[in-house]
């Protein structure tokens, strides 16, 4: 098992490096002159040349990538072309704001969807299964921006319980942002839960129909022990990847939802950076999003290894095999 973990870690590091490579060169290949964009159309050739030299645009792209990578490892993603401020602190500030809506959304959606998915799978073709399946299909079919608009109409305009949009900036304190997170949390929780419910239901049905569950029933084990001790850990394995992708999707910034509620998170920062062609900010967000996806998938793989007895058994067999192959001490040659 240790070999598999080290292999996953190596693959993850390589994936992050390749992602940073492609992101950097893709951004550098975009049409337009960065110096011209900063100084405007009326800039003199001398001013353009000085700006290119200051930004390092006159050096080969390989050298620029290496310098940028060394800085990114230390948290230095360069300077914003719009504000003139370092990208790193701005990125961390918006990432903190995204965490405020991502953490409650993950806790609510994962807990609710696993519970409902398992209930639907165990009560297949009964009224509970049909009700949960219909509700999850409805949640999957309605776009997020429409759910957000309906919630604003209902709970911000009709019954003014929550604010319709966030009026605070990215640097607002956490207590000031708390009232603004609940409507986005509900929208994101519904979007995540719908897919996880469907996956959990399907996985639970498949596991309950498998041979080892049938064998456990023939041995006389109680249904409670079969479900919680044997079936559920196996049924959760396919769901882990879906949960990991959803978490990475949230932490990478949900552009549509954050734009509807004017919430100052990663999605809003990405939208502003693309609109203003702020290349260093775009590079930093893209690399951070890739890093989040890799970490979430790595965590899902490690959790699957811990839950899957076949993975644990593979590691134990790998340790036993050298001992079995070694000659017994004192045996005749």
Short mmCIF file of C-alpha atoms in Angstrom, two decimals, residues 24-312:
data_model
loop_
_atom_site.label_atom_id
_atom_site.label_comp_id
_atom_site.label_asym_id
_atom_site.label_seq_id
_atom_site.Cartn_x
_atom_site.Cartn_y
_atom_site.Cartn_z
CA UNK A 24 1.83 29.42 -18.39
CA UNK A 25 2.51 28.82 -22.07
CA UNK A 26 -1.17 29.07 -22.99
CA UNK A 27 -1.42 32.45 -21.28
CA UNK A 28 1.82 33.64 -22.88
CA UNK A 29 0.50 32.61 -26.30
CA UNK A 30 -2.58 34.83 -26.02
CA UNK A 31 -2.70 37.55 -28.68
CA UNK A 32 -1.90 41.13 -27.73
CA UNK A 33 0.97 43.05 -26.19
CA UNK A 34 0.95 43.16 -22.40
CA UNK A 35 3.01 46.35 -22.32
CA UNK A 36 0.64 48.00 -24.78
CA UNK A 37 -2.30 46.91 -22.65
CA UNK A 38 -0.78 48.47 -19.53
CA UNK A 39 0.34 51.77 -21.07
CA UNK A 40 -2.43 52.24 -23.61
CA UNK A 41 -2.47 52.85 -27.35
CA UNK A 42 -0.68 56.22 -27.12
CA UNK A 43 2.44 54.87 -25.42
CA UNK A 44 5.81 55.70 -26.96
CA UNK A 45 8.15 52.95 -28.19
CA UNK A 46 10.64 53.87 -25.46
CA UNK A 47 8.01 53.46 -22.73
CA UNK A 48 6.89 50.15 -24.22
CA UNK A 49 10.48 48.89 -24.30
CA UNK A 50 11.05 49.89 -20.66
CA UNK A 51 7.84 48.18 -19.57
CA UNK A 52 8.74 44.98 -21.42
CA UNK A 53 12.16 44.99 -19.79
CA UNK A 54 10.66 45.64 -16.33
CA UNK A 55 8.20 42.76 -16.73
CA UNK A 56 10.82 40.46 -18.24
CA UNK A 57 8.91 40.12 -21.51
CA UNK A 58 12.10 40.48 -23.54
CA UNK A 59 13.60 37.29 -22.06
CA UNK A 60 12.97 33.82 -23.55
CA UNK A 61 9.73 32.19 -22.49
CA UNK A 62 11.55 29.19 -20.95
CA UNK A 63 13.45 31.48 -18.59
CA UNK A 64 10.26 33.35 -17.71
CA UNK A 65 8.52 30.07 -16.91
CA UNK A 66 11.36 28.90 -14.69
CA UNK A 67 11.45 32.20 -12.79
CA UNK A 68 7.68 32.19 -12.47
CA UNK A 69 7.67 28.57 -11.21
CA UNK A 70 10.31 29.32 -8.57
CA UNK A 71 8.28 32.29 -7.41
CA UNK A 72 5.00 30.33 -7.44
CA UNK A 73 6.50 27.63 -5.21
CA UNK A 74 7.23 30.39 -2.68
CA UNK A 75 3.76 31.93 -3.07
CA UNK A 76 4.87 34.75 -5.37
CA UNK A 77 2.64 34.75 -8.48
CA UNK A 78 3.75 38.12 -9.74
CA UNK A 79 2.01 41.48 -9.80
CA UNK A 80 -1.49 42.20 -11.06
CA UNK A 81 -1.57 44.16 -14.31
CA UNK A 82 -4.73 45.94 -13.16
CA UNK A 83 -4.15 46.89 -9.53
CA UNK A 84 -0.35 46.74 -9.44
CA UNK A 85 -0.52 44.71 -6.22
CA UNK A 86 0.94 41.24 -5.61
CA UNK A 87 -1.36 38.47 -6.84
CA UNK A 88 -0.70 36.10 -3.92
CA UNK A 89 -2.40 38.05 -1.09
CA UNK A 90 -5.37 38.92 -3.31
CA UNK A 91 -5.73 35.27 -4.30
CA UNK A 92 -5.63 34.09 -0.68
CA UNK A 93 -8.24 36.67 0.31
CA UNK A 94 -10.70 35.52 -2.35
CA UNK A 95 -9.91 31.87 -1.57
CA UNK A 96 -10.79 32.51 2.08
CA UNK A 97 -14.13 33.94 0.98
CA UNK A 98 -14.79 30.90 -1.21
CA UNK A 99 -14.00 28.62 1.73
CA UNK A 100 -16.75 30.35 3.72
CA UNK A 101 -19.38 29.05 1.30
CA UNK A 102 -17.60 25.82 0.32
CA UNK A 103 -17.23 24.30 3.79
CA UNK A 104 -20.92 24.56 4.81
CA UNK A 105 -22.01 23.48 1.32
CA UNK A 106 -19.81 20.36 1.46
CA UNK A 107 -20.90 19.42 4.98
CA UNK A 108 -24.60 19.84 4.20
CA UNK A 109 -24.60 18.25 0.76
CA UNK A 110 -22.37 15.26 1.54
CA UNK A 111 -24.18 14.39 4.78
CA UNK A 112 -27.64 14.78 3.26
CA UNK A 113 -26.86 13.08 -0.04
CA UNK A 114 -25.12 10.04 1.47
CA UNK A 115 -28.03 9.52 3.86
CA UNK A 116 -30.69 9.90 1.16
CA UNK A 117 -28.71 7.88 -1.39
CA UNK A 118 -28.25 4.94 0.98
CA UNK A 119 -31.94 5.04 1.99
CA UNK A 120 -32.99 5.09 -1.67
CA UNK A 121 -30.68 2.19 -2.47
CA UNK A 122 -31.83 0.07 0.46
CA UNK A 123 -35.51 0.79 -0.27
CA UNK A 124 -35.30 0.22 -4.00
CA UNK A 125 -38.58 0.62 -5.93
CA UNK A 126 -40.44 1.75 -2.82
CA UNK A 127 -42.05 5.13 -2.19
CA UNK A 128 -38.95 6.52 -0.47
CA UNK A 129 -36.77 5.53 -3.43
CA UNK A 130 -39.16 7.08 -5.94
CA UNK A 131 -39.51 10.30 -3.94
CA UNK A 132 -35.76 10.76 -3.46
CA UNK A 133 -35.04 9.93 -7.11
CA UNK A 134 -37.62 12.43 -8.39
CA UNK A 135 -36.33 15.20 -6.13
CA UNK A 136 -32.71 14.56 -7.13
CA UNK A 137 -33.61 14.59 -10.83
CA UNK A 138 -35.44 17.90 -10.38
CA UNK A 139 -32.40 19.37 -8.60
CA UNK A 140 -30.12 18.15 -11.40
CA UNK A 141 -32.30 19.57 -14.17
CA UNK A 142 -32.70 23.13 -12.83
CA UNK A 143 -29.74 25.42 -13.64
CA UNK A 144 -27.91 26.94 -10.70
CA UNK A 145 -28.57 30.53 -11.74
CA UNK A 146 -32.31 29.82 -11.84
CA UNK A 147 -32.26 28.30 -8.35
CA UNK A 148 -30.29 31.34 -7.18
CA UNK A 149 -32.80 33.74 -8.74
CA UNK A 150 -35.74 31.88 -7.15
CA UNK A 151 -34.08 31.98 -3.73
CA UNK A 152 -33.43 35.71 -4.08
CA UNK A 153 -37.07 36.31 -5.00
CA UNK A 154 -38.32 34.16 -2.12
CA UNK A 155 -35.95 34.91 0.76
CA UNK A 156 -34.43 38.28 -0.09
CA UNK A 157 -37.32 40.15 -1.74
CA UNK A 158 -40.53 38.30 -0.79
CA UNK A 159 -39.47 37.45 2.77
CA UNK A 160 -36.43 39.65 3.47
CA UNK A 161 -34.52 37.19 5.62
CA UNK A 162 -31.19 37.20 3.77
CA UNK A 163 -29.45 39.90 1.69
CA UNK A 164 -29.94 39.55 -2.06
CA UNK A 165 -26.31 40.34 -2.92
CA UNK A 166 -23.08 40.81 -1.02
CA UNK A 167 -22.21 44.49 -0.71
CA UNK A 168 -18.93 43.92 1.14
CA UNK A 169 -15.60 43.80 -0.66
CA UNK A 170 -13.08 40.95 -0.67
CA UNK A 171 -11.27 42.30 2.39
CA UNK A 172 -14.41 42.32 4.55
CA UNK A 173 -14.20 40.49 7.85
CA UNK A 174 -15.69 37.03 8.25
CA UNK A 175 -18.54 38.22 10.55
CA UNK A 176 -19.52 40.77 7.89
CA UNK A 177 -19.60 38.08 5.19
CA UNK A 178 -21.53 35.47 7.20
CA UNK A 179 -25.03 36.85 6.39
CA UNK A 180 -24.18 36.76 2.67
CA UNK A 181 -23.17 33.10 2.44
CA UNK A 182 -26.41 31.26 3.18
CA UNK A 183 -28.22 31.63 -0.14
CA UNK A 184 -25.10 30.61 -2.13
CA UNK A 185 -24.65 27.68 0.28
CA UNK A 186 -28.18 26.44 -0.40
CA UNK A 187 -27.71 26.69 -4.19
CA UNK A 188 -24.39 24.84 -4.14
CA UNK A 189 -25.64 22.21 -1.68
CA UNK A 190 -28.57 21.35 -3.95
CA UNK A 191 -26.31 21.17 -7.01
CA UNK A 192 -23.82 18.86 -5.29
CA UNK A 193 -26.32 16.68 -3.46
CA UNK A 194 -28.28 15.77 -6.58
CA UNK A 195 -25.33 14.02 -8.25
CA UNK A 196 -24.03 12.39 -5.08
CA UNK A 197 -27.49 10.99 -4.27
CA UNK A 198 -27.73 9.34 -7.70
CA UNK A 199 -24.24 7.87 -7.44
CA UNK A 200 -24.74 6.63 -3.87
CA UNK A 201 -28.10 5.04 -4.72
CA UNK A 202 -26.68 3.17 -7.73
CA UNK A 203 -23.61 2.03 -5.81
CA UNK A 204 -25.70 0.83 -2.86
CA UNK A 205 -28.00 -1.19 -5.13
CA UNK A 206 -25.02 -2.82 -6.87
CA UNK A 207 -23.31 -3.72 -3.59
CA UNK A 208 -26.47 -5.14 -1.99
CA UNK A 209 -26.87 -7.42 -5.01
CA UNK A 210 -23.25 -8.61 -4.93
CA UNK A 211 -22.11 -12.10 -3.99
CA UNK A 212 -20.40 -11.26 -0.70
CA UNK A 213 -23.61 -9.68 0.64
CA UNK A 214 -25.53 -12.79 -0.40
CA UNK A 215 -22.94 -14.92 1.39
CA UNK A 216 -23.25 -12.79 4.52
CA UNK A 217 -27.03 -13.27 4.46
CA UNK A 218 -26.62 -17.04 4.13
CA UNK A 219 -24.31 -17.02 7.15
CA UNK A 220 -27.13 -15.52 9.18
CA UNK A 221 -25.65 -12.06 9.78
CA UNK A 222 -28.15 -9.38 10.72
CA UNK A 223 -29.19 -6.85 8.10
CA UNK A 224 -27.82 -4.01 10.23
CA UNK A 225 -24.38 -5.61 10.38
CA UNK A 226 -24.40 -6.46 6.68
CA UNK A 227 -25.29 -2.89 5.74
CA UNK A 228 -23.03 -0.93 8.09
CA UNK A 229 -20.09 -3.35 8.40
CA UNK A 230 -19.80 -4.78 4.90
CA UNK A 231 -21.96 -3.01 2.32
CA UNK A 232 -21.58 0.70 3.08
CA UNK A 233 -17.75 0.90 3.01
CA UNK A 234 -17.77 -0.76 -0.40
CA UNK A 235 -20.70 1.33 -1.65
CA UNK A 236 -18.91 4.56 -0.74
CA UNK A 237 -15.89 3.82 -2.94
CA UNK A 238 -17.37 5.09 -6.26
CA UNK A 239 -18.93 8.05 -4.45
CA UNK A 240 -15.58 9.32 -3.18
CA UNK A 241 -14.44 10.46 -6.63
CA UNK A 242 -17.69 12.36 -7.20
CA UNK A 243 -17.36 14.07 -3.82
CA UNK A 244 -13.72 14.95 -4.55
CA UNK A 245 -14.58 16.49 -7.92
CA UNK A 246 -17.46 18.47 -6.39
CA UNK A 247 -15.24 19.81 -3.61
CA UNK A 248 -12.58 20.85 -6.12
CA UNK A 249 -15.31 22.47 -8.22
CA UNK A 250 -16.40 24.51 -5.21
CA UNK A 251 -12.93 25.53 -4.06
CA UNK A 252 -11.90 26.50 -7.57
CA UNK A 253 -14.59 29.15 -7.57
CA UNK A 254 -18.16 28.88 -8.76
CA UNK A 255 -18.35 31.69 -11.29
CA UNK A 256 -22.11 31.67 -11.97
CA UNK A 257 -23.27 31.51 -8.35
CA UNK A 258 -20.75 34.06 -7.11
CA UNK A 259 -21.67 36.39 -9.96
CA UNK A 260 -25.42 36.16 -9.20
CA UNK A 261 -24.91 37.01 -5.53
CA UNK A 262 -22.01 39.44 -6.18
CA UNK A 263 -19.96 37.35 -3.78
CA UNK A 264 -16.21 38.20 -3.67
CA UNK A 265 -14.82 34.69 -4.09
CA UNK A 266 -12.48 32.90 -6.49
CA UNK A 267 -15.07 32.81 -9.25
CA UNK A 268 -15.58 36.56 -9.12
CA UNK A 269 -11.82 37.12 -9.17
CA UNK A 270 -11.46 34.86 -12.21
CA UNK A 271 -14.24 36.69 -14.03
CA UNK A 272 -12.66 40.08 -13.36
CA UNK A 273 -9.21 38.84 -14.37
CA UNK A 274 -10.48 37.44 -17.69
CA UNK A 275 -12.48 40.59 -18.41
CA UNK A 276 -9.45 42.84 -17.72
CA UNK A 277 -6.87 40.45 -19.27
CA UNK A 278 -4.97 40.30 -15.99
CA UNK A 279 -2.64 37.51 -17.08
CA UNK A 280 -0.71 36.93 -13.81
CA UNK A 281 -3.98 36.57 -11.91
CA UNK A 282 -5.38 34.17 -14.52
CA UNK A 283 -2.23 32.04 -14.30
CA UNK A 284 -2.37 31.94 -10.50
CA UNK A 285 -6.06 30.99 -10.37
CA UNK A 286 -5.63 28.28 -13.01
CA UNK A 287 -2.65 26.71 -11.23
CA UNK A 288 -4.38 26.91 -7.85
CA UNK A 289 -7.48 25.25 -9.32
CA UNK A 290 -5.33 22.46 -10.78
CA UNK A 291 -3.62 22.03 -7.40
CA UNK A 292 -6.99 21.78 -5.66
CA UNK A 293 -8.24 19.16 -8.13
CA UNK A 294 -5.08 17.08 -7.71
CA UNK A 295 -5.21 17.26 -3.90
CA UNK A 296 -8.91 16.34 -3.78
CA UNK A 297 -8.44 13.40 -6.15
CA UNK A 298 -5.38 12.24 -4.21
CA UNK A 299 -7.37 12.38 -0.97
CA UNK A 300 -10.17 10.39 -2.63
CA UNK A 301 -7.67 7.75 -3.82
CA UNK A 302 -6.13 7.44 -0.36
CA UNK A 303 -9.56 7.16 1.25
CA UNK A 304 -10.52 4.49 -1.29
CA UNK A 305 -7.36 2.55 -0.45
CA UNK A 306 -8.24 2.71 3.24
CA UNK A 307 -11.82 1.53 2.66
CA UNK A 308 -11.08 -1.11 0.03
CA UNK A 309 -9.91 -4.37 1.63
CA UNK A 310 -8.42 -5.47 -1.69
CA UNK A 311 -5.96 -2.57 -1.58
CA UNK A 312 -5.02 -3.33 2.02
#
